[in-house]
Short mmCIF file of C-alpha atoms in Angstrom, two decimals:
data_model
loop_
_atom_site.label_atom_id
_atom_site.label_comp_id
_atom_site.label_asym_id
_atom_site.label_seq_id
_atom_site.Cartn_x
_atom_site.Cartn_y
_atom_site.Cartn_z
CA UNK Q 1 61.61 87.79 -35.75
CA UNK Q 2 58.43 86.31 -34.21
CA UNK Q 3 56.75 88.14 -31.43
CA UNK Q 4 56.88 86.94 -28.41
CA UNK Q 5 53.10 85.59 -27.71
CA UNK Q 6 51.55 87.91 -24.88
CA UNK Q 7 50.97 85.82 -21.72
CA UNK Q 8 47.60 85.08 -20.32
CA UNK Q 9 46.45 86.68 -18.07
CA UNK Q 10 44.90 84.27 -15.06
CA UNK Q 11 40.92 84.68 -14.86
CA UNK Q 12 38.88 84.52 -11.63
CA UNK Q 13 39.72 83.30 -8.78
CA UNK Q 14 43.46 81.67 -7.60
CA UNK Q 15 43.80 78.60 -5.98
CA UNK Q 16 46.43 77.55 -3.69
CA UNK Q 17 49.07 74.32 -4.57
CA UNK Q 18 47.47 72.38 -2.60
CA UNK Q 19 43.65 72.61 -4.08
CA UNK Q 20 45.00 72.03 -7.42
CA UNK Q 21 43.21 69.03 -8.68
CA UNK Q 22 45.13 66.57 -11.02
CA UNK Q 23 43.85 66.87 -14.64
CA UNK Q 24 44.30 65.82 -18.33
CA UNK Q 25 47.88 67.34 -19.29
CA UNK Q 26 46.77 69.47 -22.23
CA UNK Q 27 43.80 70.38 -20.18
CA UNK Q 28 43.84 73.94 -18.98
CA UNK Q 29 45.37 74.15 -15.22
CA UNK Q 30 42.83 74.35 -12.79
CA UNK Q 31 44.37 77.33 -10.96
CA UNK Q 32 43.25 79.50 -13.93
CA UNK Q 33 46.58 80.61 -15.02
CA UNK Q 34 45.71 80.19 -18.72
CA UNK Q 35 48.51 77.52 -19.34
CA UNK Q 36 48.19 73.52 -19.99
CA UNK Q 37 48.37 71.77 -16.80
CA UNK Q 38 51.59 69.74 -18.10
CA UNK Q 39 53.34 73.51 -18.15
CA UNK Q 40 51.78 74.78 -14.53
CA UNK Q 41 51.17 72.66 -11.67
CA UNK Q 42 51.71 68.87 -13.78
CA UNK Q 43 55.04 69.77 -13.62
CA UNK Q 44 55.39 68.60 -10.27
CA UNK Q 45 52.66 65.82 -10.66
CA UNK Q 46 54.86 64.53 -13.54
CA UNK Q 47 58.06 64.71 -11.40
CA UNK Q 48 56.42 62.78 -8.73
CA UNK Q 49 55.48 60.19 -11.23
CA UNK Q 50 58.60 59.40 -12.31
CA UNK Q 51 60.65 60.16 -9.26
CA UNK Q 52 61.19 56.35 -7.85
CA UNK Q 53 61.20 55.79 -3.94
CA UNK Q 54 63.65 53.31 -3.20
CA UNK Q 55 62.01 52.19 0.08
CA UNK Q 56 58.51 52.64 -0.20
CA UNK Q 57 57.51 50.59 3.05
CA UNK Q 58 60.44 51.89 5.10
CA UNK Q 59 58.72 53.35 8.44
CA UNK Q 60 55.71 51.05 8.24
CA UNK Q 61 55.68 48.22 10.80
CA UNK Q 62 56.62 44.67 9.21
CA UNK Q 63 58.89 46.23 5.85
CA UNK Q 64 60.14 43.09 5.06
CA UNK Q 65 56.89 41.46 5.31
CA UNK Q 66 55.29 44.50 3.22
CA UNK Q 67 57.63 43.48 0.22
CA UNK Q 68 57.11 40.07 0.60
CA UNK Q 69 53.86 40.03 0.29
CA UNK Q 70 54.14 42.36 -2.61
CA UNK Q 71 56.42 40.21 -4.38
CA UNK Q 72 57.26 36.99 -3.20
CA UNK Q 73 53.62 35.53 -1.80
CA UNK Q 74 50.47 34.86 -3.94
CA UNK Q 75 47.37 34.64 -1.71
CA UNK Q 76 47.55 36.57 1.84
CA UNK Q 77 46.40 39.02 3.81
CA UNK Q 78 47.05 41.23 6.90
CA UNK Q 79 44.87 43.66 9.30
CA UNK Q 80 45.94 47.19 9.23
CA UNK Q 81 45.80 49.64 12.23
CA UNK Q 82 45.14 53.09 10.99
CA UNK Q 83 45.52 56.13 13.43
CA UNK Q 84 42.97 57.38 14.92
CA UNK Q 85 41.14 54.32 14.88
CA UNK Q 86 38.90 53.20 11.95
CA UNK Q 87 35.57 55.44 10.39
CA UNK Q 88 32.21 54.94 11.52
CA UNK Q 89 30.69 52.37 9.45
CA UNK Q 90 34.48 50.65 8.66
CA UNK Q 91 34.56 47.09 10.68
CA UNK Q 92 38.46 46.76 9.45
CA UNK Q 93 40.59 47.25 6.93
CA UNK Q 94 43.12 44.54 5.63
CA UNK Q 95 45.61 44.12 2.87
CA UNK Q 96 45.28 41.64 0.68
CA UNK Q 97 48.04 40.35 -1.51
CA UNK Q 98 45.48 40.32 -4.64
CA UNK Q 99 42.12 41.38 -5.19
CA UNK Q 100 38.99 40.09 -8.05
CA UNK Q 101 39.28 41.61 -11.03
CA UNK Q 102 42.99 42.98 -9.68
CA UNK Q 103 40.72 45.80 -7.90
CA UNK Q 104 43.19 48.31 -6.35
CA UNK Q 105 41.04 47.99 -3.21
CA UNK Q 106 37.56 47.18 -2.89
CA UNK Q 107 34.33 48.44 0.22
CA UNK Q 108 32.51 45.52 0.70
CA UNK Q 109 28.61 45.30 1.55
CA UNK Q 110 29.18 45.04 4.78
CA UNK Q 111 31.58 47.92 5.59
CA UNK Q 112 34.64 46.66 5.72
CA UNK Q 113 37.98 47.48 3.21
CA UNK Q 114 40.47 45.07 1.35
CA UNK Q 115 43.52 47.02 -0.03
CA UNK Q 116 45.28 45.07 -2.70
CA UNK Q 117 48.88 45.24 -3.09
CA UNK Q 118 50.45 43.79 -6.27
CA UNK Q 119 48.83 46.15 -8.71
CA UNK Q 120 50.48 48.31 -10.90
CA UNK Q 121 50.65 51.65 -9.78
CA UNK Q 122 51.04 54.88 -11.52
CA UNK Q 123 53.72 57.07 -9.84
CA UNK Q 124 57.08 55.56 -8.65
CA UNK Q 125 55.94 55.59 -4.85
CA UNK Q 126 54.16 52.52 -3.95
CA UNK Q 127 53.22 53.88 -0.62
CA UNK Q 128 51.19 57.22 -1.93
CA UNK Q 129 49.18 55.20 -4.53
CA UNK Q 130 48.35 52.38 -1.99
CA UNK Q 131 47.60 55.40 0.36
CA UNK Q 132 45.42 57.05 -2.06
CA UNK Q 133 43.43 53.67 -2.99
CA UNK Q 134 42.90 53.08 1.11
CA UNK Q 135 41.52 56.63 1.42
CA UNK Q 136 39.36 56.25 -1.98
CA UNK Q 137 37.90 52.88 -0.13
CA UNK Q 138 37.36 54.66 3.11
CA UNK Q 139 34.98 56.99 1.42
CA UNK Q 140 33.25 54.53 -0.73
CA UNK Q 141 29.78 53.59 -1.20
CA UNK Q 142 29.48 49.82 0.60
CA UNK Q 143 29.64 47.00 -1.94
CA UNK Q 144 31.82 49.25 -4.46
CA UNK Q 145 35.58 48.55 -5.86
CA UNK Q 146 37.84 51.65 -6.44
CA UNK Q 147 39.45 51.89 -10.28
CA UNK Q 148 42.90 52.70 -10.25
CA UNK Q 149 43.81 56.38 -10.70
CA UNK Q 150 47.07 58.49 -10.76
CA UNK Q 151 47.64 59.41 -6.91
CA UNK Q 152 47.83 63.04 -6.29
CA UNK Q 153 51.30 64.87 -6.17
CA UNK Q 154 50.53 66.18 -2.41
CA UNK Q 155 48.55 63.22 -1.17
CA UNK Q 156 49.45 61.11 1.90
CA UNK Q 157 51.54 57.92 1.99
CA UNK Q 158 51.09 54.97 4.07
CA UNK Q 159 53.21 55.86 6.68
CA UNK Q 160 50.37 59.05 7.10
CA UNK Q 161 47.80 56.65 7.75
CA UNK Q 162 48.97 53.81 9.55
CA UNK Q 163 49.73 53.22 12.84
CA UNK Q 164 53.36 52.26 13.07
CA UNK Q 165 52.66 50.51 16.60
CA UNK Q 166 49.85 48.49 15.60
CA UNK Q 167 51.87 45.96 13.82
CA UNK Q 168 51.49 43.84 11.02
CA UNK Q 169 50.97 39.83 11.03
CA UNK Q 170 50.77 38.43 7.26
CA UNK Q 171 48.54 35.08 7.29
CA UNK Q 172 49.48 33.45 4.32
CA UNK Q 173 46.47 31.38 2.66
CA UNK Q 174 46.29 28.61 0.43
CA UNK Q 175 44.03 29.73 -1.95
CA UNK Q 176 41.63 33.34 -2.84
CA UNK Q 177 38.49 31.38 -0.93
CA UNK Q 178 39.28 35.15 1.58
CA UNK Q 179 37.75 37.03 -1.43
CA UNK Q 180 34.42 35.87 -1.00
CA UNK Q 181 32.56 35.82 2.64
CA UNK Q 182 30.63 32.78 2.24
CA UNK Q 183 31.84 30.48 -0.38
CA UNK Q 184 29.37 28.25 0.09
CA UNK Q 185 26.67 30.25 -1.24
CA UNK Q 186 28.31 31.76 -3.80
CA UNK Q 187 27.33 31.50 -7.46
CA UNK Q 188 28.43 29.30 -10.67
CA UNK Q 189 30.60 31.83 -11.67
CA UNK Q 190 32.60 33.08 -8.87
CA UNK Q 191 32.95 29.45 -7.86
CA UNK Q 192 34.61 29.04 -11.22
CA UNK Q 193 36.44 32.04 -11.34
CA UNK Q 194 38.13 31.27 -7.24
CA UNK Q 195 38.80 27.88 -8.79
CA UNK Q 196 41.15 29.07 -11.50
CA UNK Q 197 42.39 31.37 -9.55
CA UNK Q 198 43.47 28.97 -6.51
CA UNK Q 199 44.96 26.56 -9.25
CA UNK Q 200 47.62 29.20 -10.08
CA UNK Q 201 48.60 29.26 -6.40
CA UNK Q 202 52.23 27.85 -5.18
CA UNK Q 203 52.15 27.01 -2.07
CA UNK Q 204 53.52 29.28 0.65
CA UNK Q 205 54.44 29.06 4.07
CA UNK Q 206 55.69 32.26 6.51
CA UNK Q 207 58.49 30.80 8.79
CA UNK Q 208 58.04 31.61 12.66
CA UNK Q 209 61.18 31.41 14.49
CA UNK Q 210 62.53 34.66 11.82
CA UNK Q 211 61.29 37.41 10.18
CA UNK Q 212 59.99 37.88 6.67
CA UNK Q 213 61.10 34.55 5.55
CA UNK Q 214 59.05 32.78 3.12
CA UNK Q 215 59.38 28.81 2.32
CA UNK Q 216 57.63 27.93 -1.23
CA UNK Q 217 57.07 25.00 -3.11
CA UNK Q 218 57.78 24.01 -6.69
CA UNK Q 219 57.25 21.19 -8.62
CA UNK Q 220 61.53 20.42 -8.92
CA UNK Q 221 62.57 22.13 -5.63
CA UNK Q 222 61.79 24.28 -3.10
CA UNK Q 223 62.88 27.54 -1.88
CA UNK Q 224 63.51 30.03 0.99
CA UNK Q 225 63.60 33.38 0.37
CA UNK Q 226 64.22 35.74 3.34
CA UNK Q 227 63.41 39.66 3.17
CA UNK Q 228 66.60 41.14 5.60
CA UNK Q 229 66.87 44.51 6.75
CA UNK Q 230 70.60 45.07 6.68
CA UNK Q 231 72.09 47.75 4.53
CA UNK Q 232 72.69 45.83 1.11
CA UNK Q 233 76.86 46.20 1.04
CA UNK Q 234 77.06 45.25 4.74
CA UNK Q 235 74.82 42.09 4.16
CA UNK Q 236 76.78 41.17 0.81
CA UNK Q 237 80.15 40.78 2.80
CA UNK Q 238 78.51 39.09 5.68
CA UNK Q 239 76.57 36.58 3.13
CA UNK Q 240 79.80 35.85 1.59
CA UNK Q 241 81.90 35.41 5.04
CA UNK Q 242 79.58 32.29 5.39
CA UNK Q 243 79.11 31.25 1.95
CA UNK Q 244 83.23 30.61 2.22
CA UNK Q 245 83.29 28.83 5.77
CA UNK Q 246 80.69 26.79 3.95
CA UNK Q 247 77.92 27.75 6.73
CA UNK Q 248 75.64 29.63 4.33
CA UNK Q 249 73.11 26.49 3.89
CA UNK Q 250 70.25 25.63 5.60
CA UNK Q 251 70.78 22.06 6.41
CA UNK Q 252 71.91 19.21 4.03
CA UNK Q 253 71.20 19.37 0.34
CA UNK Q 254 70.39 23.16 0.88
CA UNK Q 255 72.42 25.89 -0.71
CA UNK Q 256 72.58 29.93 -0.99
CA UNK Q 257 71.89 30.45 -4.55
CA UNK Q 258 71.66 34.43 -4.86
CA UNK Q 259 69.82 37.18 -3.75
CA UNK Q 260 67.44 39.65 -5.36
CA UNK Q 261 67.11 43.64 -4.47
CA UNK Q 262 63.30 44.52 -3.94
CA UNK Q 263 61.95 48.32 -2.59
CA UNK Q 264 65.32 49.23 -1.15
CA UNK Q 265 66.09 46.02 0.53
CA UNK Q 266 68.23 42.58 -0.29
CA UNK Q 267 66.08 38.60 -0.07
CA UNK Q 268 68.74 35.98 -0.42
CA UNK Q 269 67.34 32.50 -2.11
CA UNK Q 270 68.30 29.18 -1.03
CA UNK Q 271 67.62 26.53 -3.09
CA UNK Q 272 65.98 23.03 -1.11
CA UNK Q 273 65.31 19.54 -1.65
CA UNK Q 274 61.69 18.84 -3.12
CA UNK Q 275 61.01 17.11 0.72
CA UNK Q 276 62.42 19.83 2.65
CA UNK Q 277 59.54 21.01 3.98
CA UNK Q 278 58.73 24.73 5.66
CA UNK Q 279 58.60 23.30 9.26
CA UNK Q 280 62.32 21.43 8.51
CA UNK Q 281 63.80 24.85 7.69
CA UNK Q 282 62.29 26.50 10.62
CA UNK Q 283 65.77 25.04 13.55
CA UNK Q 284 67.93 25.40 10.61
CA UNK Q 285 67.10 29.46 9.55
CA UNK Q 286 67.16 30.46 13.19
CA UNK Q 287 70.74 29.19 13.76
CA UNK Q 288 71.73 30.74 10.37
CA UNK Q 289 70.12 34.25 11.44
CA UNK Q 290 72.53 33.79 14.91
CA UNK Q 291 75.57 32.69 12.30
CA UNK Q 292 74.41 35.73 10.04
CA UNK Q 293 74.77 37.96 12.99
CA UNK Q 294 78.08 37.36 14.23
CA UNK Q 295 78.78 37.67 10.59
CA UNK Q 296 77.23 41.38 10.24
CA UNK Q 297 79.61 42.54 12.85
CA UNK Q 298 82.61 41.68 11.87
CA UNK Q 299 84.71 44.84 10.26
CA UNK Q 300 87.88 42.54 8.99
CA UNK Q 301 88.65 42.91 5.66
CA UNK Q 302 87.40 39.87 3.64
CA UNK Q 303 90.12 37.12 2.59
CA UNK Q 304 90.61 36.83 -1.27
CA UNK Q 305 88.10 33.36 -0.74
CA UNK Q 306 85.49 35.45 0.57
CA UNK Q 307 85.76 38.03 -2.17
CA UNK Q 308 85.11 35.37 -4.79
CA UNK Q 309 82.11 34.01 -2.80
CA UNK Q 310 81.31 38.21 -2.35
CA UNK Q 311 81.97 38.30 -6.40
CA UNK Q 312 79.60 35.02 -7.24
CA UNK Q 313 76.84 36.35 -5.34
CA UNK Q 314 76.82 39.47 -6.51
CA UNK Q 315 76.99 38.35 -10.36
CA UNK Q 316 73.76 36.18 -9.27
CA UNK Q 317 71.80 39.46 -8.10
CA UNK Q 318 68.91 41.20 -10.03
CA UNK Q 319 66.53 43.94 -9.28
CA UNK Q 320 62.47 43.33 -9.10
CA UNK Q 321 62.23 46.85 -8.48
#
C-alpha cells in the first residue's frame, strides 16, 4: 500500500478568505497552507467562474437597456451614477458600448472613465467583471486603459457600486467619433482607425414612447427588437394571444418574427419594410405595448390557435446568452 503523503503543515502567518489574492492555479495558495491554489481557496474562484448568473443587470436601473446595449446596439454610451458620488479627480464615468483596442475600460487624460461593455469576460457574472474593470479604472493612473483580468471571487458587482436611483439614459451614436475628445485634431492613424470602425456601424435608433426598444437598419429590411421585462412563460402566451388575433404587427408590412432570450430576459423581433423608418414605429409600438398589456393579464387558458402561434414562436427562439 502507498503511504498516505503527510500533510503540510501551513507556514507563517494565516490570512483570512477574504485577503486571499487570486493566483496562478498550480501556484502555491497565498494563505500559506502548503497546497496549490486550484485545491485551497481556487476552489471557490473556479466555482464562481463557471457558475452563470442568469440576470446579471437585474437590480440596476434601465435592465433592458443594459442588455441592449450589450447585445443588440453597436456604438453608444450612457452616464453612470455611482454611490457616494464620484472620486476626487473622476469628472464622470460612462459606459460605452465598445471601447479602442476592445479596452475593458479605459482613465482618460483628463480624469474621467469609459467602461466598455461587450467584452468578453472571464467568470459567468457579467456584473462582477464589469464591476471589477470600473473599480480598476477608478484607481488608474490618468491617460491609462485597464487589461482584462479574472474578477475576484469576493469582489463587488454592479449593483454594489451604482446608484440604482440615478438612472440610466443610453444615447445611441452613429459612429465611435465619442472615443476620441477632439477629432479634429487627432492623428493619421486614429482618423483611420475611427473610420473603419464607423463603417462597420448599422444604424440604430432607441424608440421614445417605450422602453428598451431598438429600431435598426439593414440593407434588405429593418428591424425592431424590444428588451421586455415580463417573466419569459407569461410573455410567450401573451405574444402568442396577439400573434393569433393577428394584432402582433407593428403597422402594415410589419410582422413578429421570433424572439431571442438574453441575461435572463425575452426581446421579440419584428421584421419591417426597408422604408419603415424608427420614427414610423414609434405610434405603432406604443399601442402594441397597451395591446401587449391587456394581453399579460389575461389568465384564460389559450385556444388550440393560440397554442400553435405559442408553438411557432417558441420553435423560432434562441439563446445569446
Amino acid at each position: 500500500m502507498a503511504k498516505k503523503r503527510p500533510q503540510t503543515k501551513a507556514q507563517g502567518p494565516q490570512v483570512t478568505d477574504g485577503e486571499v489574492p487570486v493566483v496562478g492555479a498550480r501556484e502555491p495558495c497565498p494563505c500559506k497552507s502548503g497546497r496549490r491554489y486550484k485545491a485551497c481557496h481556487g476552489r471557490a474562484a473556479a466555482q464562481a467562474v463557471t457558475e452563470l448568473v442568469q440576470r446579471p443587470f437585474e437590480g440596476l436601473a434601465g435592465e433592458g437597456d443594459w442588455i441592449a446595449l450589450r447585445e443588440l446596439v453597436p456604438a453608444a454610451t450612457a452616464e453612470l451614477t455611482l454611490k457616494g458620488g464620484l472620486p476626487d479627480g473622476v469628472p464622470s464615468v460612462t459606459l460605452a458600448t465598445v471601447l479602442p483596442m476592445a479596452w475593458p475600460a479605459l482613465r482618460r487624460d483628463d480624469g474621467s472613465v469609459l467602461l466598455g461593455l461587450q467584452n468578453d469576460t472571464a467568470s459567468g457574472d457579467i456584473s462582477r467583471d464589469l464591476a471589477d474593470n470600473l473599480v480598476r479604472a477608478l484607481e488608474a493612473a490618468p491617460g491609462t486603459p485597464v487589461q482584462g483580468r479574472r474578477a475576484p471571487a469576493d469582489g463587488p458587482r454592479l449593483q454594489d457600486l451604482l446608484d440604482s436611483e440615478g438612472g440610466f439614459e443610453p444615447v445611441v451614436h452613429t459612429g465611435f467619433d465619442f472615443w476620441v475628445p477632439d477629432t479634429e485634431n487627432a492623428t493619421a492613424d486614429v482618423t483611420a482607425s475611427l473610420e473603419r470602425a464607423n463603417e462597420a456601424v448599422i444604424p440604430t435608433v432607441k424608440l421614445t414612447g417605450v422602453d428598451a426598444a431598438y429600431w435598426c437598419e439593414t440593407p434588405e429590411k429593418n428591424h425592431l427588437r424590444w428588451v421586455m421585462p415580463y417573466p419569459e412563460e407569461r410573455l410567450l402566451d401573451a405574444l402568442a394571444r396577439l400573434h393569433a388575433a393577428g394584432t402582433a404587427g407593428l403597422g402594415e408590412g410589419t410582422r413578429l418574427v421570433g424572439s431571442f432570450r438574453a441575461h435572463g430576459l425575452t426581446v421579440p423581433v419584428w421584421d419591417l419594410p426597408s422604408g419603415v423608418t424608427a420614427e414610423d414605429v414609434e405610434k405603432p409600438a406604443a399601442q402594441f405595448a397597451e395591446r401587449l398589456a391587456t394581453a399579460l393579464a389575461s389568465d384564460a387558458p389559450l385556444t388550440p390557435d393560440e397554442r400553435r402561434a405559442r408553438g411557432g414562436l417558441t420553435n423560432r427562439q434562441v439563446t445569446l446568452s
